[in-house]
Amino acid sequence: VSFMVCSSRVNRNFLVRSSFGFYLPGLAPVSFCEKEDYSCSLQYKLYYICMHFYARTDLRGNTFCFRFDFCKDTDERRPSENLGQVLFGERIETSPYKFSFKADKACVKVCTKSYDAGSREDKLKLDFLKKGMELNYQHHWIVDNMPVTWCYIVEGNQKVCNPGFPIGCLVNQEGKPKDACVINADFNKKNTYYIFNHVDITIVYHSGDETNGMSPRLVAATLEPRSVKHSDEDSPSCEGTPMDIPAEFKSNLKVTYSYSVKFQVSTIWLKISKKALPSISPYLLMAQLHLIFFSIMNSLVIILFLSGMVAMIMLRTLHKDIARYNQMDQEESGWKQVHGDVFRPPRMGMLLSVFLGQGTQVFIMTFITLFLACLGFLSPANRGALMTCAVVLWVLLGTPAGYVSARLYKTFGGENWKTNVFLTAFLCPGIVFVDFFLMNLILWVEGSSAAVPFGTLVAILALWFGISVPLTFVGAYFGFKKPGIEPPVRTNQIPRQIPPQTFFTKLVPGIIMGGILPFGCIFIQLFFILNSIWSHQMYYMFGFLFLVFIILVITCSEATVLLCYFHLCAEDYHWWWRSFLTSGFTAVYLFVYAVHYFFSKLQIIGAASTILYFGYTLIMVLIFFIFTGTIGFFACFLFVNKIYSLLKVD
């Protein structure tokens, strides 16, 4: 199943091919042949793909993506995108680059773009193109739904492959080549732009196995960009001096785009390495895997340490404390002394119950999404599937959110059930939607094609109000019908006075310490996730991510339980909000890391791009805050209920 998992897209002959094996939904491979029939395809179609992080310097990249004066395909319509692609700002356009299977071609003209020095419109187009080369904007092409990669040699003689290639480069006024201009010594004119108007494309395919009825399939696609000044645009030779564009536009200019394509047969199914991991070299892959294994081993050491601490508390300290207390010959002290106040309802119990309801919804959604991704159902080859799955699951999980929120609110003794249900259905989703709408409004104003269309926003609102909200009301109805959770000990009428606390048992220091260990378990995976979001690198390590997810849940639970026990021993019984905020503070570290990533890894220009980055980051931080806070709360809730249920209290 392995190569099927990493294959391209749904084949139109899925039912015909299904007898040869099991394909995960949406990932059946496409077969090619020299003569097209019902079971295979003859044509390779190359598509332009644009995303809102098109350039690392400008997060409004789609503002410019389709405004560049490149060769356009006017004969075909854009392929439809799913909800996940639209929300991520991914747009796909057809291109005039089309190839027939096993038909090698050399120096084929695609189109010619002419620029008249006396035309203001042509001057703007050329200035726009030069600005893109100066900012190192890149093409992103796909064929058979697989990135066309550009491989080059870096320091240390290591080969690195990227899923995009630059549209051109610049040699500045000092004669220093910038970005991709360093790869060619012929790029030596000062204050000159060099456009990559020619590409040598190599398509690697597997010949198939006729005995098993398996037709040839694409396993890799690479290219090498070149800058060529074509002397004869009608009969290009693709040899000669580079296509230079002077910084000052004084004379007419023509740029001819061309390509060459060749097919190579492979006897090995390379689709796993070339399709799922198109943007890294084997050396870099090994370095990343070593880093990930180190991170996981570090996380496991943290878990063992915390587990040992929890086991020592549960099996030694608590066991002895409970035994002495139940003998009735020992005075109350520490956590036993606050048994009459530990289940006193918290302040702002409604808000806490709303956060916990939403956190339960996010937790279940995240678990199911990562589990499906780990199995391969949400492969990166199936574009937008991860986001689509997450949104659909969130919509369908309104019932658990309403039930948990209502049940806990009733446990806290709340009576304003209408307000509770309303806030559960609208508070957190409303904050996320308003933030997302404001970011989308900026993209609309900037004219970016990454902006979510108005119709899609209406569809999202319809899913929210039409499905999620009613399901939340249904869950709240069943939650309020049940009695509140009965505490194991009675609560005193008069609150007990809390003694003076040391520095480490105060609220703020305890919360700050509580988020360090969970964040230490995830920060390396967080680096890869941020790279996949903002630096156009494909994320493929869902197995590791699911393992880190489990580690995060365990670490948040154990760290919160430990701090909760220490605070109860200090006779501070305000544990409800403290348990939520202790693990939830991990989100603050996530935000700090995102700020560090912004200044160290991205070279963002412009106020709009900065606002977009931090606007979307705040959405992630809020969701992560609710998610981790819910984990810590329920772990602490179970712990407190368990230890006080063992006490014999009159």
XYZ file of C-alpha atoms in Angstrom:
650
model
C 0.000 0.000 0.000
C 3.018 2.305 0.592
C 3.431 3.643 -2.929
C -0.349 3.924 -3.262
C -0.456 6.152 -0.173
C 1.987 8.592 -1.741
C 0.394 8.549 -5.195
C -1.296 11.389 -6.934
C -5.017 11.732 -7.231
C -8.240 9.866 -7.915
C -8.036 8.076 -11.200
C -11.064 8.055 -13.385
C -10.726 4.303 -13.763
C -10.657 3.694 -10.015
C -13.234 0.909 -10.173
C -11.300 -0.847 -12.913
C -8.023 -0.692 -10.972
C -9.454 -1.450 -7.543
C -9.163 -5.186 -8.130
C -5.337 -4.936 -7.979
C -5.116 -3.638 -4.423
C -6.517 -1.406 -1.738
C -6.273 2.343 -2.298
C -6.843 4.889 0.386
C -9.669 7.303 -0.511
C -8.550 10.105 -2.808
C -5.104 8.628 -3.472
C -5.496 6.159 -6.323
C -2.527 6.506 -8.703
C -2.783 7.707 -12.297
C -1.467 5.451 -15.037
C 0.028 6.705 -18.300
C 0.479 5.078 -21.697
C 1.629 5.920 -25.208
C -1.882 5.526 -26.622
C -4.700 6.892 -24.518
C -7.629 4.647 -23.638
C -10.126 4.238 -20.810
C -7.530 2.823 -18.405
C -4.674 5.317 -18.770
C -3.782 8.850 -19.796
C -1.519 10.082 -22.570
C -1.046 13.704 -21.525
C 0.936 15.159 -18.665
C -0.593 18.474 -17.649
C 1.514 20.937 -15.735
C -0.219 23.389 -13.404
C 0.829 26.619 -11.770
C 0.224 26.591 -8.051
C 0.166 29.750 -5.964
C -0.178 30.119 -2.233
C -0.425 33.158 0.028
C 3.105 32.504 1.311
C 4.404 32.624 -2.233
C 7.488 34.544 -1.094
C 9.119 34.548 2.304
C 9.301 38.328 2.169
C 5.645 38.999 1.434
C 2.796 36.943 2.857
C 0.411 38.543 0.393
C 2.179 36.576 -2.357
C -0.989 35.759 -4.250
C -1.432 39.505 -4.656
C 1.261 39.200 -7.309
C 1.126 35.531 -8.206
C -1.168 35.723 -11.212
C -0.290 39.302 -12.142
C 3.151 38.372 -13.431
C 3.392 38.580 -17.185
C 4.089 34.893 -17.792
C 2.669 32.541 -20.399
C -0.996 31.899 -19.764
C -3.272 29.063 -20.790
C -6.558 30.526 -21.993
C -8.091 27.301 -23.302
C -8.796 25.541 -20.003
C -10.566 26.476 -16.813
C -9.037 26.427 -13.370
C -9.396 23.102 -11.555
C -11.716 23.258 -8.574
C -10.193 23.482 -5.106
C -11.561 21.901 -1.960
C -12.367 23.803 1.219
C -8.940 23.200 2.735
C -7.127 24.593 -0.299
C -9.313 27.703 -0.339
C -8.786 28.359 3.383
C -5.019 27.962 2.987
C -5.048 30.388 0.081
C -3.874 27.799 -2.429
C -4.821 28.508 -6.043
C -4.094 26.339 -9.071
C -4.028 27.537 -12.681
C -3.584 25.578 -15.870
C -0.439 26.248 -17.880
C 0.548 25.977 -21.551
C 3.203 23.385 -20.632
C 1.788 20.012 -21.772
C 3.654 16.821 -22.568
C 2.815 13.485 -24.138
C 4.008 10.353 -22.405
C 7.524 9.239 -23.507
C 7.684 12.025 -26.109
C 10.969 13.848 -25.553
C 11.084 17.407 -26.814
C 13.947 19.873 -27.110
C 13.655 23.630 -26.917
C 9.937 24.090 -27.481
C 8.675 27.637 -27.613
C 5.845 28.435 -25.212
C 5.216 32.129 -25.840
C 6.928 35.468 -26.376
C 6.289 38.549 -24.275
C 7.076 41.915 -25.863
C 7.695 45.138 -23.965
C 7.551 48.500 -25.708
C 9.730 51.185 -24.142
C 7.157 53.812 -25.079
C 4.238 51.994 -23.425
C 3.473 52.879 -19.822
C 1.584 49.584 -19.346
C 4.530 47.516 -20.588
C 6.877 49.464 -18.324
C 4.694 48.652 -15.312
C 4.613 44.966 -16.274
C 8.386 44.805 -16.608
C 8.947 46.729 -13.367
C 6.610 44.299 -11.661
C 8.582 41.364 -13.042
C 11.898 42.867 -11.909
C 10.468 43.504 -8.448
C 9.563 39.810 -8.215
C 13.100 38.796 -9.160
C 14.521 41.225 -6.624
C 12.358 39.717 -3.858
C 13.242 36.159 -4.989
C 9.685 35.172 -5.878
C 9.374 31.597 -7.059
C 7.407 29.458 -9.453
C 5.588 26.475 -7.986
C 4.548 23.887 -10.538
C 2.865 20.533 -10.151
C 2.438 17.650 -12.542
C 0.261 14.658 -11.681
C -0.410 16.582 -8.439
C 3.278 16.260 -7.508
C 5.654 19.225 -7.062
C 8.182 19.746 -9.826
C 11.391 20.094 -7.842
C 14.582 22.021 -8.477
C 17.741 20.371 -7.176
C 21.040 22.166 -6.721
C 24.354 21.744 -4.905
C 25.113 23.726 -1.760
C 28.142 24.007 0.500
C 29.592 20.679 1.551
C 28.675 19.176 -1.838
C 25.178 18.409 -0.573
C 22.253 18.187 -2.930
C 19.135 20.073 -1.892
C 15.784 19.940 -3.678
C 13.087 22.606 -3.422
C 9.478 22.379 -4.618
C 9.882 25.695 -6.442
C 12.391 27.645 -8.492
C 13.019 31.396 -8.743
C 11.571 33.455 -11.569
C 14.924 35.187 -11.880
C 17.707 36.871 -9.959
C 19.619 40.123 -9.629
C 23.232 41.245 -9.816
C 23.351 44.481 -7.838
C 25.173 47.709 -8.571
C 28.288 46.472 -6.777
C 28.412 43.420 -9.059
C 27.408 41.033 -6.271
C 25.076 38.225 -7.437
C 21.982 37.768 -5.289
C 20.082 34.536 -4.572
C 20.073 32.184 -7.604
C 22.505 34.326 -9.606
C 25.381 32.694 -7.720
C 24.867 29.426 -9.639
C 26.136 30.797 -12.957
C 29.345 32.714 -13.546
C 27.837 34.216 -16.732
C 25.544 36.337 -14.580
C 28.137 39.078 -14.218
C 26.639 42.346 -15.458
C 26.192 44.958 -12.772
C 22.714 46.272 -11.977
C 21.118 43.632 -14.197
C 18.260 41.173 -13.826
C 18.403 37.657 -15.273
C 15.114 35.901 -15.916
C 14.821 32.122 -16.000
C 12.838 31.815 -19.208
C 13.829 28.239 -20.075
C 13.430 25.011 -18.086
C 14.856 21.555 -18.710
C 12.253 19.173 -17.313
C 12.987 15.549 -16.479
C 10.082 13.190 -15.823
C 10.924 9.860 -14.220
C 8.383 7.079 -14.554
C 8.108 3.446 -13.618
C 7.589 1.161 -16.583
C 4.922 -0.834 -14.791
C 4.368 -4.552 -14.672
C 2.268 -6.014 -17.456
C 1.981 -9.366 -15.676
C 0.068 -7.667 -12.859
C -1.794 -5.293 -15.150
C 0.114 -2.261 -13.811
C 0.620 0.577 -16.287
C 3.495 3.103 -16.182
C 3.219 5.761 -13.485
C 5.021 8.969 -12.677
C 7.468 8.731 -9.782
C 9.444 12.008 -9.972
C 9.583 15.317 -11.813
C 12.550 17.673 -11.652
C 13.707 20.680 -13.633
C 16.691 22.932 -14.107
C 15.928 26.618 -14.771
C 18.113 28.500 -17.224
C 18.314 32.000 -18.607
C 18.642 32.013 -22.398
C 18.515 34.891 -24.862
C 16.795 33.447 -27.929
C 18.145 34.989 -31.131
C 15.245 33.629 -33.196
C 11.981 33.487 -31.308
C 10.295 31.343 -33.987
C 13.098 28.735 -33.989
C 14.697 28.889 -30.543
C 17.949 27.022 -29.970
C 18.060 27.315 -26.151
C 21.793 27.927 -26.294
C 23.714 31.126 -25.895
C 24.083 34.021 -23.538
C 21.748 34.596 -20.585
C 18.584 36.663 -20.971
C 19.557 39.876 -19.204
C 17.130 42.682 -18.384
C 18.765 46.027 -17.582
C 17.600 47.875 -14.511
C 16.660 50.887 -16.658
C 14.104 50.159 -19.374
C 15.225 52.265 -22.354
C 14.742 50.012 -25.404
C 12.180 47.504 -26.608
C 12.514 44.038 -25.146
C 11.273 40.566 -26.026
C 11.337 37.581 -23.677
C 10.737 34.139 -25.179
C 9.799 31.322 -22.842
C 10.704 27.760 -23.769
C 11.168 24.295 -22.340
C 12.741 20.924 -22.991
C 11.405 17.679 -21.619
C 12.821 14.177 -21.435
C 11.500 10.975 -19.929
C 13.565 8.533 -17.893
C 12.500 5.063 -16.894
C 13.097 3.786 -13.378
C 12.964 0.193 -12.185
C 12.271 1.206 -8.577
C 9.152 2.753 -7.121
C 10.600 6.090 -6.009
C 7.253 7.663 -5.306
C 7.657 7.513 -1.556
C 10.921 9.458 -1.488
C 10.281 11.779 -4.404
C 6.604 12.415 -3.890
C 6.159 12.607 -0.168
C 9.567 14.197 0.446
C 10.156 16.444 -2.572
C 11.750 19.361 -0.804
C 14.705 17.777 0.977
C 17.873 15.964 0.104
C 18.737 12.549 1.584
C 21.471 14.188 3.688
C 19.087 16.824 5.001
C 16.450 14.156 5.585
C 18.845 12.172 7.756
C 19.748 15.321 9.694
C 16.066 16.073 10.252
C 15.343 12.529 11.354
C 18.235 12.652 13.846
C 16.857 15.929 15.175
C 13.354 14.476 15.484
C 14.581 11.333 17.218
C 16.587 13.472 19.624
C 13.481 15.543 20.328
C 11.353 12.468 20.949
C 13.970 10.888 23.205
C 14.193 14.158 25.124
C 10.418 14.166 25.477
C 10.392 10.566 26.660
C 12.970 11.415 29.331
C 10.711 14.248 30.502
C 7.755 11.871 30.612
C 9.699 9.278 32.603
C 10.755 11.962 35.077
C 7.217 13.251 35.492
C 5.777 9.740 35.671
C 8.252 8.855 38.399
C 7.262 11.938 40.359
C 3.543 11.201 39.983
C 4.060 7.554 40.917
C 6.038 8.543 44.007
C 3.264 10.903 45.068
C 0.460 8.454 44.383
C 2.084 5.310 45.748
C 4.113 6.644 48.684
C 3.173 10.098 49.898
C -0.563 9.990 49.246
C -0.901 6.393 50.404
C 0.800 7.135 53.729
C -1.071 10.418 54.173
C -4.437 8.793 53.589
C -3.637 5.855 55.867
C -2.584 8.151 58.745
C -5.575 10.422 58.254
C -8.053 7.551 58.225
C -6.625 6.241 61.513
C -7.994 9.450 63.069
C -4.947 9.803 65.288
C -3.206 12.413 63.179
C -3.964 16.079 62.850
C -5.072 17.449 59.512
C -2.336 19.106 57.532
C -1.480 20.002 53.974
C -3.893 18.939 51.259
C -6.103 17.047 53.728
C -6.843 20.239 55.606
C -8.635 21.845 52.643
C -11.011 18.952 51.921
C -13.960 21.163 52.835
C -13.059 23.837 50.274
C -11.355 22.019 47.436
C -14.625 21.546 45.507
C -15.899 25.055 46.088
C -17.149 26.407 42.712
C -14.588 28.643 40.981
C -14.992 32.275 40.116
C -16.175 32.845 36.539
C -17.274 29.220 36.358
C -19.309 29.876 33.225
C -16.292 31.067 31.256
C -14.251 28.092 32.448
C -16.999 25.646 31.442
C -17.229 27.298 27.997
C -13.456 26.976 27.475
C -13.554 23.332 28.548
C -16.419 22.541 26.198
C -14.577 24.091 23.278
C -11.342 22.420 24.365
C -13.030 19.022 24.315
C -14.225 19.722 20.781
C -10.740 20.736 19.649
C -9.101 17.766 21.390
C -11.331 15.169 19.718
C -10.989 16.920 16.352
C -7.178 16.987 16.635
C -6.934 13.357 17.717
C -9.087 12.027 14.867
C -7.399 14.260 12.258
C -3.877 13.227 13.262
C -4.881 9.581 13.502
C -6.284 9.627 9.963
C -3.213 11.504 8.724
C -0.979 8.945 10.413
C -2.779 6.159 8.546
C -2.258 7.979 5.243
C -5.825 9.067 4.538
C -4.755 12.726 4.662
C -1.561 12.440 2.645
C 0.118 15.675 1.470
C -0.525 14.382 -2.050
C -4.231 14.959 -1.421
C -4.057 18.747 -1.269
C -6.214 20.509 1.286
C -7.479 17.250 2.779
C -6.024 17.927 6.243
C -7.720 21.301 6.666
C -10.970 20.051 5.145
C -11.057 17.102 7.527
C -10.339 19.329 10.534
C -13.104 21.810 9.652
C -15.687 19.080 9.008
C -14.819 17.286 12.242
C -15.031 20.502 14.235
C -18.476 21.195 12.811
C -19.707 17.698 13.633
C -18.311 17.715 17.171
C -20.572 20.423 18.541
C -22.466 17.890 20.663
C -19.514 16.956 22.937
C -18.713 20.655 23.374
C -22.241 21.488 24.490
C -22.501 18.440 26.731
C -19.208 19.001 28.582
C -19.830 22.715 29.005
C -23.359 22.232 30.338
C -22.443 19.383 32.668
C -19.524 21.256 34.229
C -21.506 24.484 34.502
C -24.213 22.593 36.358
C -21.522 21.077 38.604
C -20.371 24.612 39.423
C -23.924 25.433 40.493
C -24.672 27.738 37.560
C -28.239 28.601 36.658
C -27.932 30.803 33.552
C -28.010 27.860 31.178
C -29.092 29.922 28.157
C -26.063 32.170 28.440
C -23.832 29.131 28.872
C -25.120 27.450 25.713
C -24.876 30.689 23.729
C -21.280 31.337 24.774
C -20.273 27.721 24.100
C -21.615 27.947 20.567
C -20.347 31.435 19.702
C -17.531 32.735 21.946
C -14.383 30.935 20.774
C -15.581 30.234 17.198
C -16.654 33.869 16.975
C -13.217 35.143 18.017
C -11.545 32.883 15.452
C -13.968 33.890 12.692
C -13.630 37.633 13.384
C -9.818 37.348 13.348
C -9.910 35.295 10.149
C -12.362 37.741 8.534
C -10.155 40.721 9.377
C -7.111 38.990 7.874
C -9.190 38.110 4.831
C -10.332 41.730 4.598
C -6.697 42.815 4.357
C -6.188 40.354 1.511
C -9.290 41.692 -0.223
C -8.026 45.263 0.062
C -4.622 44.195 -1.278
C -6.286 42.455 -4.209
C -4.796 39.077 -3.315
C -6.185 35.923 -4.879
C -5.334 34.231 -1.573
C -8.405 35.918 -0.090
C -11.214 33.495 0.665
C -14.134 34.225 -1.676
C -17.315 35.654 -0.220
C -19.232 32.526 -1.169
C -16.841 30.345 0.838
C -17.264 32.603 3.877
C -21.024 32.212 3.553
C -20.577 28.432 3.321
C -18.458 28.439 6.498
C -21.102 30.472 8.308
C -23.750 28.043 7.065
C -21.770 25.095 8.454
C -21.310 26.943 11.747
C -24.871 28.164 12.238
C -26.601 25.322 10.431
C -24.758 22.305 11.879
C -22.352 23.154 14.693
C -24.673 25.457 16.674
C -27.668 23.070 16.635
C -25.425 20.170 17.631
C -24.053 22.276 20.501
C -27.621 22.941 21.683
C -28.383 19.210 21.522
C -25.301 18.379 23.584
C -26.160 21.095 26.123
C -29.698 19.744 26.424
C -28.458 16.295 27.431
C -25.809 17.856 29.664
C -28.330 19.886 31.647
C -30.694 16.932 31.917
C -28.088 15.009 33.883
C -27.232 16.012 37.456
C -23.961 17.777 38.138
C -20.909 15.746 39.046
C -21.173 14.941 42.758
C -17.978 15.796 44.701
C -16.592 13.063 47.008
C -16.515 15.409 50.049
C -18.832 18.100 51.324
C -18.019 21.771 50.925
C -17.937 24.025 53.973
C -20.247 27.017 54.043
C -17.516 29.427 55.110
C -14.421 29.549 52.889
C -11.154 28.714 54.586
C -8.489 31.385 54.725
C -5.486 30.577 52.549
C -2.151 30.941 54.380
C 0.662 33.068 52.892
C 2.268 31.346 49.931
C 5.896 31.024 48.978
C 7.118 32.418 45.674
C 6.909 29.067 43.863
C 3.361 28.277 45.040
C 1.920 31.612 43.971
C -0.352 31.736 40.933
C 1.820 33.426 38.300
C 5.158 31.619 38.980
C 3.352 28.266 39.083
C 1.627 28.897 35.775
C 4.849 30.033 34.110
C 6.715 26.926 35.285
C 3.877 24.636 34.238
C 4.128 25.446 30.533
C 7.872 24.927 30.147
C 7.953 21.112 30.074
C 5.084 20.625 27.576
C 6.596 23.218 25.265
C 9.977 21.491 25.513
C 8.364 18.372 24.080
C 6.967 20.045 20.978
C 9.196 22.940 19.975
C 11.196 20.959 17.382
C 8.046 19.683 15.683
C 6.736 23.226 15.904
C 9.677 24.382 13.792
C 8.757 21.954 10.998
C 5.082 22.934 11.220
C 5.864 26.638 10.906
C 8.151 25.876 7.970
C 5.336 24.018 6.225
C 2.942 26.932 6.793
C 5.132 29.933 6.007
C 8.108 28.610 4.012
C 6.296 26.381 1.529
C 7.821 23.129 2.732
C 5.694 20.022 2.583
C 4.953 18.479 5.978
C 4.985 14.698 5.819
C 5.949 13.420 9.305
C 2.439 12.711 10.584
C 3.552 9.565 12.384
C 6.043 11.568 14.431
C 3.470 14.308 14.902
C 0.911 11.859 16.292
C 3.527 10.497 18.687
C 4.413 14.036 19.801
C 0.689 14.690 20.271
C 0.456 11.754 22.689
C 3.614 12.933 24.464
C 2.140 16.441 24.779
C -1.062 15.080 26.321
C 0.879 13.014 28.874
C 3.275 15.843 29.713
C 0.519 18.430 30.169
C -1.409 16.017 32.385
C 1.495 15.031 34.627
C 2.970 18.528 34.961
C -0.426 19.931 35.938
C -1.092 17.136 38.434
C 2.278 17.683 40.110
C 1.809 21.429 40.494
C -1.781 20.927 41.631
C -0.588 18.586 44.383
C 2.080 21.052 45.524
C -0.463 23.864 45.709
C -2.951 21.746 47.642
C -0.197 20.820 50.081
C 0.346 24.573 50.559
C -3.386 24.731 51.473
C -4.304 26.707 48.354
C -7.546 25.142 47.161
C -8.109 27.392 44.109
C -7.155 24.700 41.628
C -9.888 24.967 39.020
C -8.561 27.871 36.968
C -4.980 27.169 38.024
C -5.040 23.694 36.440
C -6.432 25.113 33.201
C -3.955 27.990 33.012
C -0.918 25.914 34.034
C -0.950 23.716 30.945
C -2.626 26.398 28.837
C 0.370 28.680 29.392
C 2.207 26.490 26.875
C 0.401 28.567 24.250
C 2.229 31.664 25.483
C 5.546 29.942 24.814
C 4.226 28.996 21.388
C 3.523 32.662 20.687
C 6.998 33.671 21.875
C 8.519 31.037 19.601
C 6.408 32.302 16.687
C 7.761 35.813 17.295
C 11.305 34.408 17.303
C 10.571 32.526 14.062
C 9.222 35.719 12.498
C 12.402 37.675 13.134
C 14.927 34.869 12.590
C 13.533 32.845 9.667
C 11.344 35.236 7.699
C 12.310 38.494 6.073
C 8.861 40.050 6.061
C 8.353 43.441 4.448
C 5.309 45.671 4.750
C 2.744 46.259 7.470
C 0.111 44.102 5.752
C 2.308 40.990 5.757
C 3.249 41.537 9.397
C -0.397 41.887 10.402
C -1.269 38.739 8.448
C 1.447 36.723 10.169
C 0.504 37.716 13.689
C -3.216 37.599 12.957
C -3.073 33.975 11.847
C -0.633 33.178 14.655
C -3.109 34.453 17.245
C -5.708 32.015 15.903
C -3.267 29.123 16.382
C -2.313 30.349 19.856
C -5.950 30.623 20.983
C -6.812 27.122 19.757
C -3.666 25.701 21.338
C -4.420 27.510 24.622
C -7.890 25.977 24.852
C -6.575 22.569 23.794
C -3.722 22.309 26.313
C -5.716 23.957 29.094
C -8.472 21.370 28.731
C -5.970 18.510 28.958
C -4.481 19.862 32.180
C -7.858 20.581 33.750
C -9.340 17.120 33.260
C -6.129 15.429 34.410
C -6.195 17.511 37.587
C -9.943 16.999 37.987
C -9.557 13.222 37.936
C -6.583 13.420 40.309
C -8.367 15.580 42.889
C -11.534 13.481 42.763
C -9.532 10.318 43.233
C -7.449 11.375 46.250
C -10.326 12.993 48.148
C -12.619 10.047 47.492
C -10.161 7.911 49.521
C -10.506 10.104 52.613
C -12.974 9.122 55.322
C -14.576 12.451 56.097
C -17.530 12.865 58.437
